[in-house]
Amino acid sequence: MTRLKILHHPDPRLRTKATPVDTFDDQLAEFAKNMLETMYAAPGIGLAATQVNVHKRVIVVDVSDTKSEAHTLINPVLEPFGARIQGEEGCLSVPEIYESVERFEQVHVTAQDVSGKPIEFTASGMLAICIQHECDHLEGKLFVDYLSSLKRGRISKKLRDRAKAIG
């Protein structure tokens, strides 16, 4: 397996809207495995293909403590419902930044697995929040977009300064 390079905000490629997957083959299955390896190594609990500069509708999530409940969702469609809750979020593409974001507490998910087989389930709590976060990436949206323009500006400056310092 291969670890993939994660794009960091404010990279404009993170704003690219992903297109549907229409080919379900060994290459897609390998890509999904590489996404999981990259996510676990980062370490993170979710990763969207957009974050690794592949603009296809693919996300991986695993909110378990044991890294044993991975979900690979191809072409996910969400129907959020229930209460809206505030929770602190971070992102592998916005490293070391955590802010409070409002999300739906539950979400009904329809998607496909890597072989194209339909998947349908309802998620709640952290899993629902993580799936909503990753699906935002597929639309070219970051969690910082939910923040005030002042906070977004400070975060962008901090990340640009950090990137310059690293070289």
Coordinates of C-alpha atoms in Angstrom, one line a residue:
M1 CA 0.0 0.0 0.0
T2 CA 1.0 3.6 -0.5
R3 CA 0.6 6.6 1.7
L4 CA -0.9 9.5 -0.2
K5 CA 0.1 13.2 0.1
I6 CA -2.6 15.2 1.9
L7 CA -3.2 18.7 0.6
H8 CA -3.3 21.6 3.1
H9 CA -5.5 24.7 3.3
P10 CA -5.3 27.1 1.5
D11 CA -4.4 24.9 -1.5
P12 CA -7.0 25.8 -4.1
R13 CA -7.3 22.1 -5.2
L14 CA -9.2 21.5 -2.0
R15 CA -12.0 23.7 -3.5
T16 CA -12.5 21.3 -6.5
K17 CA -15.9 19.6 -6.6
A18 CA -15.6 15.8 -6.9
T19 CA -17.3 13.9 -9.7
P20 CA -19.1 10.6 -9.3
V21 CA -17.2 7.3 -9.5
D22 CA -18.4 5.2 -12.5
T23 CA -15.7 2.6 -12.7
F24 CA -15.6 0.0 -10.0
D25 CA -12.3 -2.0 -10.4
D26 CA -9.2 -3.1 -8.7
Q27 CA -7.7 0.4 -9.1
L28 CA -10.5 1.9 -7.1
A29 CA -10.2 -0.8 -4.4
E30 CA -6.5 -0.2 -4.1
F31 CA -7.0 3.6 -4.0
A32 CA -9.5 3.1 -1.1
K33 CA -7.0 0.9 0.8
N34 CA -4.3 3.6 0.3
M35 CA -6.8 6.3 1.6
L36 CA -7.4 4.2 4.7
E37 CA -3.6 3.7 5.3
T38 CA -3.0 7.4 4.8
M39 CA -5.9 8.3 7.2
Y40 CA -4.7 5.9 9.9
A41 CA -1.1 7.1 9.6
A42 CA -1.9 10.8 9.7
P43 CA -3.6 10.0 12.3
G44 CA -7.2 10.8 11.5
I45 CA -10.8 9.5 11.6
G46 CA -11.8 10.5 8.0
L47 CA -10.4 11.3 4.6
A48 CA -11.9 12.4 1.4
A49 CA -10.4 11.8 -2.1
T50 CA -10.3 15.5 -2.7
Q51 CA -7.8 15.9 0.2
V52 CA -5.3 13.7 -1.7
N53 CA -5.9 15.5 -5.0
V54 CA -8.2 12.9 -6.5
H55 CA -11.5 14.6 -7.4
K56 CA -13.8 11.6 -7.2
R57 CA -16.7 11.0 -4.7
V58 CA -14.8 8.7 -2.3
I59 CA -14.5 9.0 1.5
V60 CA -13.2 6.7 4.2
V61 CA -14.0 7.0 7.9
D62 CA -13.3 5.1 11.1
V63 CA -14.3 6.7 14.4
S64 CA -13.5 3.6 16.4
D65 CA -10.7 3.6 19.0
T66 CA -9.4 0.3 17.7
K67 CA -9.3 1.2 14.0
S68 CA -11.6 -1.7 13.2
E69 CA -14.8 -0.1 11.9
A70 CA -13.7 1.4 8.6
H71 CA -16.3 2.6 6.2
T72 CA -15.5 3.2 2.5
L73 CA -18.2 5.2 0.9
I74 CA -18.3 5.7 -2.9
N75 CA -20.7 8.3 -4.3
P76 CA -22.3 9.0 -0.9
V77 CA -25.6 10.9 -0.6
L78 CA -26.6 12.2 2.8
E79 CA -30.0 13.1 4.3
P80 CA -29.2 14.8 7.6
F81 CA -31.8 14.9 10.3
G82 CA -32.4 15.4 14.0
A83 CA -31.0 18.0 16.2
R84 CA -28.1 20.3 15.3
I85 CA -25.2 20.0 17.7
Q86 CA -22.0 22.0 18.2
G87 CA -18.8 20.1 18.3
E88 CA -15.1 20.7 18.0
E89 CA -13.7 19.6 14.6
G90 CA -10.2 19.3 13.2
C91 CA -9.1 18.3 9.7
L92 CA -6.0 16.6 8.2
S93 CA -6.0 19.4 5.6
V94 CA -6.1 22.1 8.2
P95 CA -3.5 20.7 10.6
E96 CA -3.5 21.5 14.3
I97 CA -6.6 23.8 14.1
Y98 CA -9.7 22.9 16.0
E99 CA -12.9 24.9 16.1
S100 CA -16.5 24.4 17.0
V101 CA -18.9 23.6 14.1
E102 CA -22.6 23.0 14.0
R103 CA -23.7 19.7 12.3
F104 CA -26.7 17.5 12.3
E105 CA -26.6 14.7 15.0
Q106 CA -27.9 12.0 12.6
V107 CA -27.6 11.3 8.9
H108 CA -29.1 8.7 6.5
V109 CA -26.4 7.5 4.1
T110 CA -26.8 5.9 0.7
A111 CA -23.6 5.0 -1.1
Q112 CA -21.8 2.2 -2.9
D113 CA -18.9 0.0 -1.8
V114 CA -15.7 -0.4 -3.8
S115 CA -17.4 -3.1 -5.9
G116 CA -20.4 -0.9 -6.7
K117 CA -22.8 -2.7 -4.3
P118 CA -25.3 -0.4 -2.7
I119 CA -24.9 0.6 0.9
E120 CA -27.5 2.2 3.1
F121 CA -27.4 3.0 6.8
T122 CA -28.2 5.6 9.4
A123 CA -25.3 7.1 11.4
S124 CA -25.4 9.2 14.6
G125 CA -23.0 11.0 16.9
M126 CA -19.4 11.1 15.9
L127 CA -19.8 8.9 12.8
A128 CA -22.5 11.2 11.5
I129 CA -20.4 14.2 12.1
C130 CA -17.4 12.7 10.4
I131 CA -19.4 11.6 7.4
Q132 CA -20.8 15.1 7.0
H133 CA -17.3 16.6 7.3
E134 CA -15.8 14.3 4.7
C135 CA -18.8 14.8 2.3
D136 CA -18.2 18.6 2.5
H137 CA -14.8 18.0 1.1
L138 CA -16.4 16.4 -2.0
E139 CA -18.2 19.7 -2.5
G140 CA -15.0 21.7 -2.2
K141 CA -16.0 22.9 1.3
L142 CA -13.8 22.9 4.5
F143 CA -14.9 23.0 8.1
V144 CA -13.3 26.5 8.3
D145 CA -16.0 27.7 5.9
Y146 CA -18.5 27.5 8.8
L147 CA -16.4 30.0 10.8
S148 CA -16.5 33.8 10.7
S149 CA -14.4 35.5 8.0
L150 CA -12.1 36.8 10.7
K151 CA -11.4 33.3 12.1
R152 CA -10.9 31.9 8.6
G153 CA -8.4 34.7 7.8
R154 CA -6.4 34.1 11.0
I155 CA -6.3 30.3 10.3
S156 CA -5.2 30.8 6.6
K157 CA -2.4 33.2 7.7
K158 CA -1.3 30.8 10.4
L159 CA -1.1 27.9 7.9
R160 CA 0.7 30.0 5.3
D161 CA 3.2 31.2 7.9
R162 CA 3.8 27.6 9.0
A163 CA 4.3 26.4 5.4
K164 CA 6.9 29.2 4.8
A165 CA 8.7 28.3 8.0
I166 CA 8.9 24.6 7.0
G167 CA 10.1 25.7 3.5

